[in-house]
Amino acid sequence: MAMYVFTFQEAAGKGKELLGGKGYGLAEMTGLRLPVPPGFIITTEACLDYMRTGELPPGLKEEVLHHLGWLEAEVGRKLGDPDKPLLVSVRSGAAVSMPGMMDTVLNLGLNDRTVLGLANMTSNEAFAKNCYRRLLSMFGDTVVGIHRSLFEKELQVVKERQGVAYDTELSAAAWDTVVGKFAEVYEAHGKSFPQDPYDQLWEAILGVFRSWNSDRAVKYRDVNRIPHDMGTAVNVQAMVFGNMGGNSGTGVAFTRDPATGEKVVYGEYLFNAQGEDVVAGIRTPKPISQLAQEAPGIYRELAKTSERLEHHFRDVQDLEFTIEDGKFYMLQTRAGQRTAAAAVKIAVDMVGEGLIDKEEAVRRVTAEQVERLLHRQIDPKAEVQVIAKGLNASPGAAMGAVVFEPDEAEEAAASGEKVILVRTETTPDDIHGIVAAQGVLTSRGGRTSHAAIVTRGMGKPCVAGCEAIQVDYEKRLFSTPEVVVREGDVITIDGASGKVVLGEAPLVEPQMTADFKTLLAWADEIRSLGVRANADTPGDSRTARELGAEGIGLCRTEHMFMAPDRLPLMQKMIMAATKEERLGALDRLLPFQKQDFVDILREMEGLPVTIRLLDPPLHEFLPNLEELLVEVTEMRTKGEDGEELAGKEELLRRVRALHEANPMLGLRGCRLGLLYPEINEMQVRAIISASCSLKSEGVEVLPEIMIPLVGHKNELAAVREQLEAVAKEEMNLAGVEVQYSFGTMIEVPRGALAADEIAEVAEFFSFGTNDLTQTTFGFSRDDAEGKFLARYLELGILDANPFEILDRKGVGELMRIAVERGRTTRPDLKIGICGEHGGEPRSVRVCHQLDLDYVSCSPFRVPIARLAAAHAVLEEKGRLVEEIR
Ligand code: PEP
Ligand code: MG
């Protein structure tokens, strides 16, 4: 027959899944001979059986009664005994901590008769009756379903009538009144409190089982992705009382400071109180440090216990203790929640203390925690007014006055003002405003929108696709259904959570501490995947290198043309009506390009730099068609004539000619260089001549030339042939030979499927998973997130946004095929990823599993990728089985 009930001693060594977290902690502490009041655990299996059948499993009652008999003998009191009643607590405890989500009943065993026995036994009538009313309200709330506030209201009335502030000041007679009132609350609900303690016990056990499926518990599990099929255990334990007078008390403590990680016992306590009083906020608890003066013996015992528990669990513990008439008891221990900063410090300190090894330290810090540490964030303790939520496009928090025009952002920044640039979406024309602003908020566009990519590259906060706001450029305001925010009003944005906050929220600075660097260095020892960065400027390259990047995996050359001094030249080049005109513009762009590459390659000396030739749809560099049309129409209506109008009309003609219905699938990627070879030619000249100059200075350069959006080997072969000739010419000219490699992005499905053929021409592949996701799903990367993806997620059609987390089943499968076929043709083919997924922890794990050589991500995500790559190895070794807390 199944065993459903174990005493704390019997349970030692059994797992959390069976005992629940609370029971597990109690059993372990009992095994360590710590002062734990005796008790027993009804396992999660009993709960699951009950859920299945709707009835207590056969034999359970007998087992409980048997253990109750043992408990009575242990304590020397009996349940329901009018003279010496045993009181127990009945608490829930799931394998995964779900704070406050499930139920607890204290002081079970009291009734109208036993309460007098307790009063006699303790010579404290007020105390006994206070315990009774606690049972009445807790039982009413958790088992019968009468809201706790109804009891609290009655208590408040009595306290006011008696003119007292604290419960402890009420007399026994006043408690009688309260108990009477509570009985009336039951009656008003057509219920009565069960006077038989055994009835209380069975009902409480069932109440705890049922609380597993309460609305709030189900919701909590949904939000925290906790499985619904684990069930809760029930812990039945002899009561000890912290509210028996001035020599009793209760407290909660962490074995280390959970905010900083400092090695000091940290927490709060209250004398003459029962557990819930500490958290209820009615009386202000005192800091644990004060316990050392107030009760040095108890403090010493707490400190010693805390040390023993840390050694036993090899982790920070979150404890609950009670002092009954001067005697110290432990009521709970579990792994303590901690801030990101504390997680890093504790992990590194514990390696130093010999408690854990380096792998364990790396395992314990999550990628999300690293992310939090790398960026400024809104102080988690601050109360703020969140007015909207958009996509968490580029992490970090920023605060400033709202401006809508990039020029104004620039002017304001020049006069030292901090601003947030708010746009419906951004274009390359807005770049100076983005540079000047503290952060960017857009109402449209996804995680791979212009605003998102550019800000991420700069390490600047961005909330994108915030559909909840309406931007009105004319009235210079944006609004939500509830608030209107005008130009000049201050807002704070948090690009890690997507929150938009009204006013100035307090921010906390990022912390790249020595411990953090140590931990990342340990991660580097573990990981096999390389980590590079996506960087387009010398500044980004330096940041990337400082954050541990081992090269550049994507240098988007089009970003280099977005600077205000280059954009007009670029536009000229695109607008050119003839090849000669285009060559003229390209000639003027060449020196800029060369200097860019000199600077970047110098920064990355000795490390590979993958330079992608021009990729974007050309219209991105051109004025907006609709705006231009309006402008020309207005000029015509006003009867304007002359050169200006003619110029605008010519511009309009050209913009129209270049206009595409589907620009993402249009003239971009390698197609651009195939139609206008002179663009590629200029770029290759710049790369090779920059490399030659540096090499002759003695700087080691490792350029890799990458062609985007290739789907057919002939595309790549044609480009390669053209470029090799140019490269040779430049080297001859410089009289220097540089090693460079030639490769392609795999970012359309055909490219992946035809990888065997493409690898004949390419020496490396880099997965452009932004486009590969777009083309695999057929979801526009510019519109999908704003238009329908959120709904897809709500409906559960997709588990996650595929532009954020790599879709293993579809996109990942294409990648697997490309890796396999590519390496069949060319076994030493180097393969990386440079889409936004390269810095996303779950996607990094997939890249490790697919045996990629490296991931490449924005500089500020490099540390995250380093840790995630180490986690992927630990998972493979079976060391990353998520600890169930
Ligand atoms: C990609 O498509 O994943 C990629 C890296 O290129 P881009 O985002 O510049 O199109
Ligand atoms: Mg792409």
mmCIF file of C-alpha atoms in Angstrom, residues 77 110 185 201 258 332 756 772:
data_model
loop_
_atom_site.group_PDB
_atom_site.id
_atom_site.type_symbol
_atom_site.label_atom_id
_atom_site.label_comp_id
_atom_site.label_asym_id
_atom_site.label_seq_id
_atom_site.Cartn_x
_atom_site.Cartn_y
_atom_site.Cartn_z
ATOM 1 C CA ARG A 77 -0.772 16.549 24.795
ATOM 2 C CA LEU A 110 -8.907 24.962 19.675
ATOM 3 C CA VAL A 185 -19.625 36.177 10.672
ATOM 4 C CA LEU A 201 -8.147 18.631 10.829
ATOM 5 C CA PRO A 258 19.546 39.151 -0.189
ATOM 6 C CA GLN A 332 11.154 26.858 7.885
ATOM 7 C CA ASP A 756 25.592 22.111 -49.834
ATOM 8 C CA LEU A 772 15.240 33.752 -41.723
#
